[in-house]
Amino acid sequence: MERWYHQDRLLEYQYRIAEFMQQPVSQTFRWLRVIGDTVFAVGALALVIFVIGLIGSFG
C-alpha cells in the first residue's frame, strides 16, 4: 500500500513540474540559458585551440 502512495506522489510531482515548465516565465528562462551555454561553448573551444597551440609549439 505504501508503494502506491509514493508512486501517486511522484506522478503528482511530475505533473506539477511539467505544468510549471510550460509557463511563459519558465520558457523565457530556458531560452535565456542558451546565451550562457553558447558563451561557455565558445570559451571551451578557445581553450582547446589554445592548448593545442601550446602542444604544437613544443613539438
XYZ file of C-alpha atoms in Angstrom:
59
model
C 0.000 0.000 0.000
C 2.812 2.388 0.832
C 4.384 1.796 -2.582
C 1.251 3.012 -4.349
C 1.199 6.123 -2.196
C 4.752 7.017 -3.224
C 4.021 6.373 -6.898
C 0.967 8.599 -6.684
C 3.017 11.352 -5.056
C 5.706 11.006 -7.727
C 3.174 11.275 -10.552
C 1.623 14.333 -8.926
C 5.062 15.935 -8.604
C 5.935 15.171 -12.237
C 2.626 16.650 -13.370
C 3.247 19.848 -11.418
C 6.785 20.165 -12.824
C 5.518 19.663 -16.390
C 2.838 22.285 -15.810
C 5.378 24.714 -14.343
C 7.777 24.273 -17.275
C 5.037 25.373 -19.695
C 4.581 28.760 -18.046
C 5.868 31.740 -20.062
C 8.404 32.781 -17.409
C 9.919 29.312 -17.308
C 10.163 29.157 -21.091
C 11.859 32.569 -21.116
C 14.458 31.373 -18.611
C 15.076 28.285 -20.710
C 15.774 30.426 -23.767
C 17.974 32.818 -21.774
C 20.059 29.840 -20.717
C 21.020 29.344 -24.381
C 23.071 32.563 -24.196
C 25.119 31.280 -21.274
C 25.562 27.867 -22.865
C 26.831 29.499 -26.062
C 29.333 31.663 -24.184
C 30.561 28.592 -22.302
C 30.939 26.573 -25.519
C 32.885 29.360 -27.245
C 35.178 29.677 -24.218
C 35.752 25.918 -24.088
C 36.564 25.871 -27.801
C 39.001 28.767 -27.371
C 40.700 26.916 -24.507
C 41.046 23.746 -26.597
C 42.546 25.701 -29.503
C 44.953 27.435 -27.115
C 46.094 24.139 -25.566
C 46.552 22.557 -28.997
C 48.636 25.583 -29.972
C 50.813 25.154 -26.881
C 51.315 21.455 -27.557
C 52.152 22.167 -31.190
C 54.815 24.737 -30.294
C 56.709 22.252 -28.081
C 56.893 19.626 -30.842
